[in-house]
Amino acid sequence: MRPLQTNDDVELLAFVKESDAAAFEVLYNRYWDKVLDLAYHKTGDLMEAENIVQDVFVSLWKRRETLEIKGNFSNYLFVSVKYRVLKVLARQSSVRMVSIDLAHDLLDDSTQGHLEFDEIRGRLEELVSQLPETCRLIYQLRNEDKTYKEIATQLNLSEKAVDAHLLRARRKLRIELGDFMSLFLL
């Protein structure tokens, strides 16, 4: 039997669905630092970032038997953390969510939370599909954890050009999602 660390995410998730704590630990160790870095970058507070990431993983474990992840697990995880960061930032600035009680965990089993998460993810995918081809491709490759250098090599661009396209894509998405998110905020 090969060590679990050599399994890909899809295989590990299948094991997790069967309550395999060791497989969950491999996923946890594989992504903890990456999603913590994202949460810390967005919040600027290491303790809050750790709480966010821990909450996401606890929620995943609690929902392991019914969890259906369509697509890339790392993308799902990053979107989950980003969504949780939005909730924390909204709470910190005393902004109330229109259809969700602030005490409600957005990643629990509630139907409303999942519907809103899916709606935001769907809107993000729609906005990404509307980006100019090069921006869209660079954004997607970066979300697959490709480095600037790898993307530049693959697309025959300079790293500076990759950075400029990515900055342009993120700025457009931030503006468009900001307008969309304002529908959820009071």
PDB file of C-alpha atoms in Angstrom:
ATOM      1  CA  MET A   1       0.000   0.000   0.000  1.00  0.00           C
ATOM      2  CA  ARG A   2       1.410   3.380  -0.985  1.00  0.00           C
ATOM      3  CA  PRO A   3       1.503   6.305   1.443  1.00  0.00           C
ATOM      4  CA  LEU A   4      -1.496   8.620   1.328  1.00  0.00           C
ATOM      5  CA  GLN A   5       0.726  11.618   0.506  1.00  0.00           C
ATOM      6  CA  THR A   6       1.115  10.257  -3.040  1.00  0.00           C
ATOM      7  CA  ASN A   7      -2.647  10.210  -3.645  1.00  0.00           C
ATOM      8  CA  ASP A   8      -4.215  13.065  -5.557  1.00  0.00           C
ATOM      9  CA  ASP A   9      -6.944  15.238  -4.054  1.00  0.00           C
ATOM     10  CA  VAL A  10      -9.795  13.332  -5.701  1.00  0.00           C
ATOM     11  CA  GLU A  11      -8.623  10.038  -4.186  1.00  0.00           C
ATOM     12  CA  LEU A  12      -8.074  11.626  -0.788  1.00  0.00           C
ATOM     13  CA  LEU A  13     -11.546  13.175  -0.841  1.00  0.00           C
ATOM     14  CA  ALA A  14     -13.033   9.757  -1.556  1.00  0.00           C
ATOM     15  CA  PHE A  15     -11.225   8.423   1.528  1.00  0.00           C
ATOM     16  CA  VAL A  16     -12.351  11.420   3.588  1.00  0.00           C
ATOM     17  CA  LYS A  17     -15.939  10.720   2.561  1.00  0.00           C
ATOM     18  CA  GLU A  18     -15.473   7.330   4.228  1.00  0.00           C
ATOM     19  CA  SER A  19     -14.285   9.121   7.411  1.00  0.00           C
ATOM     20  CA  ASP A  20     -10.596   8.398   6.838  1.00  0.00           C
ATOM     21  CA  ALA A  21      -8.955  10.867   9.249  1.00  0.00           C
ATOM     22  CA  ALA A  22      -5.482  10.135   7.861  1.00  0.00           C
ATOM     23  CA  ALA A  23      -6.570  11.163   4.348  1.00  0.00           C
ATOM     24  CA  PHE A  24      -8.117  14.327   5.784  1.00  0.00           C
ATOM     25  CA  GLU A  25      -4.858  15.075   7.589  1.00  0.00           C
ATOM     26  CA  VAL A  26      -2.931  14.768   4.314  1.00  0.00           C
ATOM     27  CA  LEU A  27      -5.275  17.304   2.654  1.00  0.00           C
ATOM     28  CA  TYR A  28      -5.052  19.535   5.713  1.00  0.00           C
ATOM     29  CA  ASN A  29      -1.252  19.462   5.688  1.00  0.00           C
ATOM     30  CA  ARG A  30      -1.138  19.878   1.907  1.00  0.00           C
ATOM     31  CA  TYR A  31      -3.187  23.085   1.875  1.00  0.00           C
ATOM     32  CA  TRP A  32      -2.960  24.628   5.364  1.00  0.00           C
ATOM     33  CA  ASP A  33      -0.035  26.966   4.616  1.00  0.00           C
ATOM     34  CA  LYS A  34      -1.415  28.069   1.248  1.00  0.00           C
ATOM     35  CA  VAL A  35      -4.891  28.959   2.487  1.00  0.00           C
ATOM     36  CA  LEU A  36      -3.495  30.487   5.687  1.00  0.00           C
ATOM     37  CA  ASP A  37      -1.313  32.738   3.544  1.00  0.00           C
ATOM     38  CA  LEU A  38      -4.364  33.798   1.540  1.00  0.00           C
ATOM     39  CA  ALA A  39      -6.463  34.470   4.651  1.00  0.00           C
ATOM     40  CA  TYR A  40      -3.628  36.390   6.321  1.00  0.00           C
ATOM     41  CA  HIS A  41      -3.021  38.439   3.183  1.00  0.00           C
ATOM     42  CA  LYS A  42      -6.712  39.387   3.049  1.00  0.00           C
ATOM     43  CA  THR A  43      -7.267  40.049   6.777  1.00  0.00           C
ATOM     44  CA  GLY A  44      -3.851  41.229   7.953  1.00  0.00           C
ATOM     45  CA  ASP A  45      -4.480  39.381  11.220  1.00  0.00           C
ATOM     46  CA  LEU A  46      -2.699  36.060  11.738  1.00  0.00           C
ATOM     47  CA  MET A  47      -4.984  34.885  14.550  1.00  0.00           C
ATOM     48  CA  GLU A  48      -8.113  35.720  12.552  1.00  0.00           C
ATOM     49  CA  ALA A  49      -6.605  34.032   9.481  1.00  0.00           C
ATOM     50  CA  GLU A  50      -5.874  30.878  11.495  1.00  0.00           C
ATOM     51  CA  ASN A  51      -9.450  30.881  12.824  1.00  0.00           C
ATOM     52  CA  ILE A  52     -10.851  31.239   9.320  1.00  0.00           C
ATOM     53  CA  VAL A  53      -8.781  28.379   7.920  1.00  0.00           C
ATOM     54  CA  GLN A  54      -9.531  26.176  10.925  1.00  0.00           C
ATOM     55  CA  ASP A  55     -13.262  26.853  10.550  1.00  0.00           C
ATOM     56  CA  VAL A  56     -13.157  25.909   6.875  1.00  0.00           C
ATOM     57  CA  PHE A  57     -11.407  22.612   7.598  1.00  0.00           C
ATOM     58  CA  VAL A  58     -13.711  21.819  10.527  1.00  0.00           C
ATOM     59  CA  SER A  59     -16.703  22.484   8.287  1.00  0.00           C
ATOM     60  CA  LEU A  60     -15.259  20.184   5.603  1.00  0.00           C
ATOM     61  CA  TRP A  61     -14.782  17.390   8.128  1.00  0.00           C
ATOM     62  CA  LYS A  62     -18.284  17.814   9.560  1.00  0.00           C
ATOM     63  CA  ARG A  63     -19.803  17.652   6.065  1.00  0.00           C
ATOM     64  CA  ARG A  64     -17.462  14.942   4.766  1.00  0.00           C
ATOM     65  CA  GLU A  65     -20.134  12.303   4.146  1.00  0.00           C
ATOM     66  CA  THR A  66     -22.349  14.597   2.060  1.00  0.00           C
ATOM     67  CA  LEU A  67     -19.651  16.819   0.560  1.00  0.00           C
ATOM     68  CA  GLU A  68     -19.806  17.041  -3.233  1.00  0.00           C
ATOM     69  CA  ILE A  69     -16.948  19.016  -4.742  1.00  0.00           C
ATOM     70  CA  LYS A  70     -17.244  19.531  -8.449  1.00  0.00           C
ATOM     71  CA  GLY A  71     -13.966  20.626  -9.942  1.00  0.00           C
ATOM     72  CA  ASN A  72     -10.609  21.268  -8.391  1.00  0.00           C
ATOM     73  CA  PHE A  73     -10.417  20.826  -4.595  1.00  0.00           C
ATOM     74  CA  SER A  74      -7.795  23.551  -4.174  1.00  0.00           C
ATOM     75  CA  ASN A  75     -10.050  26.029  -6.018  1.00  0.00           C
ATOM     76  CA  TYR A  76     -12.965  25.003  -3.800  1.00  0.00           C
ATOM     77  CA  LEU A  77     -10.824  25.480  -0.720  1.00  0.00           C
ATOM     78  CA  PHE A  78      -9.515  28.890  -1.792  1.00  0.00           C
ATOM     79  CA  VAL A  79     -13.020  30.101  -2.652  1.00  0.00           C
ATOM     80  CA  SER A  80     -14.285  28.812   0.711  1.00  0.00           C
ATOM     81  CA  VAL A  81     -11.572  30.751   2.531  1.00  0.00           C
ATOM     82  CA  LYS A  82     -12.198  33.885   0.467  1.00  0.00           C
ATOM     83  CA  TYR A  83     -15.912  33.654   1.206  1.00  0.00           C
ATOM     84  CA  ARG A  84     -15.218  33.206   4.911  1.00  0.00           C
ATOM     85  CA  VAL A  85     -12.851  36.216   4.832  1.00  0.00           C
ATOM     86  CA  LEU A  86     -15.660  38.296   3.309  1.00  0.00           C
ATOM     87  CA  LYS A  87     -17.882  37.308   6.212  1.00  0.00           C
ATOM     88  CA  VAL A  88     -15.237  38.209   8.768  1.00  0.00           C
ATOM     89  CA  LEU A  89     -14.454  41.544   7.121  1.00  0.00           C
ATOM     90  CA  ALA A  90     -18.156  42.373   6.919  1.00  0.00           C
ATOM     91  CA  ARG A  91     -18.569  41.587  10.615  1.00  0.00           C
ATOM     92  CA  GLN A  92     -15.506  43.634  11.529  1.00  0.00           C
ATOM     93  CA  SER A  93     -16.890  46.681   9.752  1.00  0.00           C
ATOM     94  CA  SER A  94     -20.337  46.162  11.319  1.00  0.00           C
ATOM     95  CA  VAL A  95     -21.914  45.392   7.965  1.00  0.00           C
ATOM     96  CA  ARG A  96     -24.897  43.074   8.187  1.00  0.00           C
ATOM     97  CA  MET A  97     -25.643  40.370   5.664  1.00  0.00           C
ATOM     98  CA  VAL A  98     -29.163  40.782   4.265  1.00  0.00           C
ATOM     99  CA  SER A  99     -30.294  37.163   4.302  1.00  0.00           C
ATOM    100  CA  ILE A 100     -27.956  35.630   6.873  1.00  0.00           C
ATOM    101  CA  ASP A 101     -27.714  36.115  10.601  1.00  0.00           C
ATOM    102  CA  LEU A 102     -24.149  37.167  11.460  1.00  0.00           C
ATOM    103  CA  ALA A 103     -23.876  34.385  14.022  1.00  0.00           C
ATOM    104  CA  HIS A 104     -24.614  31.842  11.308  1.00  0.00           C
ATOM    105  CA  ASP A 105     -21.626  29.944   9.907  1.00  0.00           C
ATOM    106  CA  LEU A 106     -21.627  30.439   6.142  1.00  0.00           C
ATOM    107  CA  LEU A 107     -19.990  27.080   5.595  1.00  0.00           C
ATOM    108  CA  ASP A 108     -22.295  24.924   7.681  1.00  0.00           C
ATOM    109  CA  ASP A 109     -25.063  22.755   6.301  1.00  0.00           C
ATOM    110  CA  SER A 110     -27.565  25.556   5.801  1.00  0.00           C
ATOM    111  CA  THR A 111     -29.231  25.611   2.437  1.00  0.00           C
ATOM    112  CA  GLN A 112     -29.193  29.402   2.284  1.00  0.00           C
ATOM    113  CA  GLY A 113     -25.448  29.621   2.895  1.00  0.00           C
ATOM    114  CA  HIS A 114     -24.708  27.071   0.199  1.00  0.00           C
ATOM    115  CA  LEU A 115     -27.024  28.792  -2.263  1.00  0.00           C
ATOM    116  CA  GLU A 116     -25.309  32.125  -1.710  1.00  0.00           C
ATOM    117  CA  PHE A 117     -21.854  30.522  -1.924  1.00  0.00           C
ATOM    118  CA  ASP A 118     -22.842  28.842  -5.200  1.00  0.00           C
ATOM    119  CA  GLU A 119     -24.292  32.108  -6.492  1.00  0.00           C
ATOM    120  CA  ILE A 120     -21.073  34.005  -5.753  1.00  0.00           C
ATOM    121  CA  ARG A 121     -18.937  31.233  -7.244  1.00  0.00           C
ATOM    122  CA  GLY A 122     -21.175  31.167 -10.320  1.00  0.00           C
ATOM    123  CA  ARG A 123     -20.915  34.927 -10.694  1.00  0.00           C
ATOM    124  CA  LEU A 124     -17.119  34.724 -10.376  1.00  0.00           C
ATOM    125  CA  GLU A 125     -16.971  32.026 -13.065  1.00  0.00           C
ATOM    126  CA  GLU A 126     -19.209  34.141 -15.305  1.00  0.00           C
ATOM    127  CA  LEU A 127     -16.995  37.197 -14.813  1.00  0.00           C
ATOM    128  CA  VAL A 128     -13.842  35.175 -15.467  1.00  0.00           C
ATOM    129  CA  SER A 129     -15.338  33.888 -18.713  1.00  0.00           C
ATOM    130  CA  GLN A 130     -15.931  37.504 -19.808  1.00  0.00           C
ATOM    131  CA  LEU A 131     -12.293  38.530 -19.312  1.00  0.00           C
ATOM    132  CA  PRO A 132     -10.174  39.063 -22.433  1.00  0.00           C
ATOM    133  CA  GLU A 133      -8.662  35.755 -23.541  1.00  0.00           C
ATOM    134  CA  THR A 134      -5.111  36.360 -22.311  1.00  0.00           C
ATOM    135  CA  CYS A 135      -6.254  37.756 -18.948  1.00  0.00           C
ATOM    136  CA  ARG A 136      -8.662  34.857 -18.493  1.00  0.00           C
ATOM    137  CA  LEU A 137      -6.044  32.250 -19.351  1.00  0.00           C
ATOM    138  CA  ILE A 138      -3.453  33.812 -17.026  1.00  0.00           C
ATOM    139  CA  TYR A 139      -6.017  34.092 -14.198  1.00  0.00           C
ATOM    140  CA  GLN A 140      -7.005  30.437 -14.593  1.00  0.00           C
ATOM    141  CA  LEU A 141      -3.395  29.242 -14.742  1.00  0.00           C
ATOM    142  CA  ARG A 142      -2.521  31.251 -11.637  1.00  0.00           C
ATOM    143  CA  ASN A 143      -5.481  29.681  -9.804  1.00  0.00           C
ATOM    144  CA  GLU A 144      -3.976  26.307 -10.711  1.00  0.00           C
ATOM    145  CA  ASP A 145      -0.948  27.350  -8.622  1.00  0.00           C
ATOM    146  CA  LYS A 146       1.262  28.007 -11.649  1.00  0.00           C
ATOM    147  CA  THR A 147       4.073  30.461 -10.994  1.00  0.00           C
ATOM    148  CA  TYR A 148       4.473  33.661 -12.979  1.00  0.00           C
ATOM    149  CA  LYS A 149       7.514  32.115 -14.607  1.00  0.00           C
ATOM    150  CA  GLU A 150       5.624  28.946 -15.628  1.00  0.00           C
ATOM    151  CA  ILE A 151       2.763  31.006 -17.046  1.00  0.00           C
ATOM    152  CA  ALA A 152       5.156  33.312 -18.911  1.00  0.00           C
ATOM    153  CA  THR A 153       6.946  30.330 -20.427  1.00  0.00           C
ATOM    154  CA  GLN A 154       3.730  28.567 -21.382  1.00  0.00           C
ATOM    155  CA  LEU A 155       2.231  31.665 -23.033  1.00  0.00           C
ATOM    156  CA  ASN A 156       5.481  33.029 -24.410  1.00  0.00           C
ATOM    157  CA  LEU A 157       5.160  36.277 -22.442  1.00  0.00           C
ATOM    158  CA  SER A 158       7.406  38.125 -20.031  1.00  0.00           C
ATOM    159  CA  GLU A 159       6.771  37.728 -16.304  1.00  0.00           C
ATOM    160  CA  LYS A 160       6.047  41.454 -16.188  1.00  0.00           C
ATOM    161  CA  ALA A 161       3.336  41.014 -18.852  1.00  0.00           C
ATOM    162  CA  VAL A 162       1.849  38.121 -16.859  1.00  0.00           C
ATOM    163  CA  ASP A 163       1.806  40.321 -13.754  1.00  0.00           C
ATOM    164  CA  ALA A 164       0.134  43.189 -15.651  1.00  0.00           C
ATOM    165  CA  HIS A 165      -2.564  40.914 -17.113  1.00  0.00           C
ATOM    166  CA  LEU A 166      -3.200  39.317 -13.729  1.00  0.00           C
ATOM    167  CA  LEU A 167      -3.442  42.700 -12.026  1.00  0.00           C
ATOM    168  CA  ARG A 168      -5.905  43.876 -14.689  1.00  0.00           C
ATOM    169  CA  ALA A 169      -8.002  40.707 -14.316  1.00  0.00           C
ATOM    170  CA  ARG A 170      -8.100  40.911 -10.507  1.00  0.00           C
ATOM    171  CA  ARG A 171      -8.989  44.608 -10.575  1.00  0.00           C
ATOM    172  CA  LYS A 172     -11.890  43.982 -12.959  1.00  0.00           C
ATOM    173  CA  LEU A 173     -13.136  41.007 -10.944  1.00  0.00           C
ATOM    174  CA  ARG A 174     -12.860  42.945  -7.668  1.00  0.00           C
ATOM    175  CA  ILE A 175     -14.906  45.816  -9.098  1.00  0.00           C
ATOM    176  CA  GLU A 176     -17.541  43.562 -10.640  1.00  0.00           C
ATOM    177  CA  LEU A 177     -17.803  41.286  -7.602  1.00  0.00           C
ATOM    178  CA  GLY A 178     -17.946  44.337  -5.350  1.00  0.00           C
ATOM    179  CA  ASP A 179     -21.055  45.497  -7.179  1.00  0.00           C
ATOM    180  CA  PHE A 180     -22.507  42.003  -6.998  1.00  0.00           C
ATOM    181  CA  MET A 181     -21.658  41.611  -3.280  1.00  0.00           C
ATOM    182  CA  SER A 182     -23.337  44.905  -2.455  1.00  0.00           C
ATOM    183  CA  LEU A 183     -26.624  43.110  -3.156  1.00  0.00           C
ATOM    184  CA  PHE A 184     -25.881  40.904  -0.134  1.00  0.00           C
ATOM    185  CA  LEU A 185     -24.806  43.687   2.202  1.00  0.00           C
ATOM    186  CA  LEU A 186     -26.839  46.319   4.009  1.00  0.00           C
TER     187      LEU A 186
END
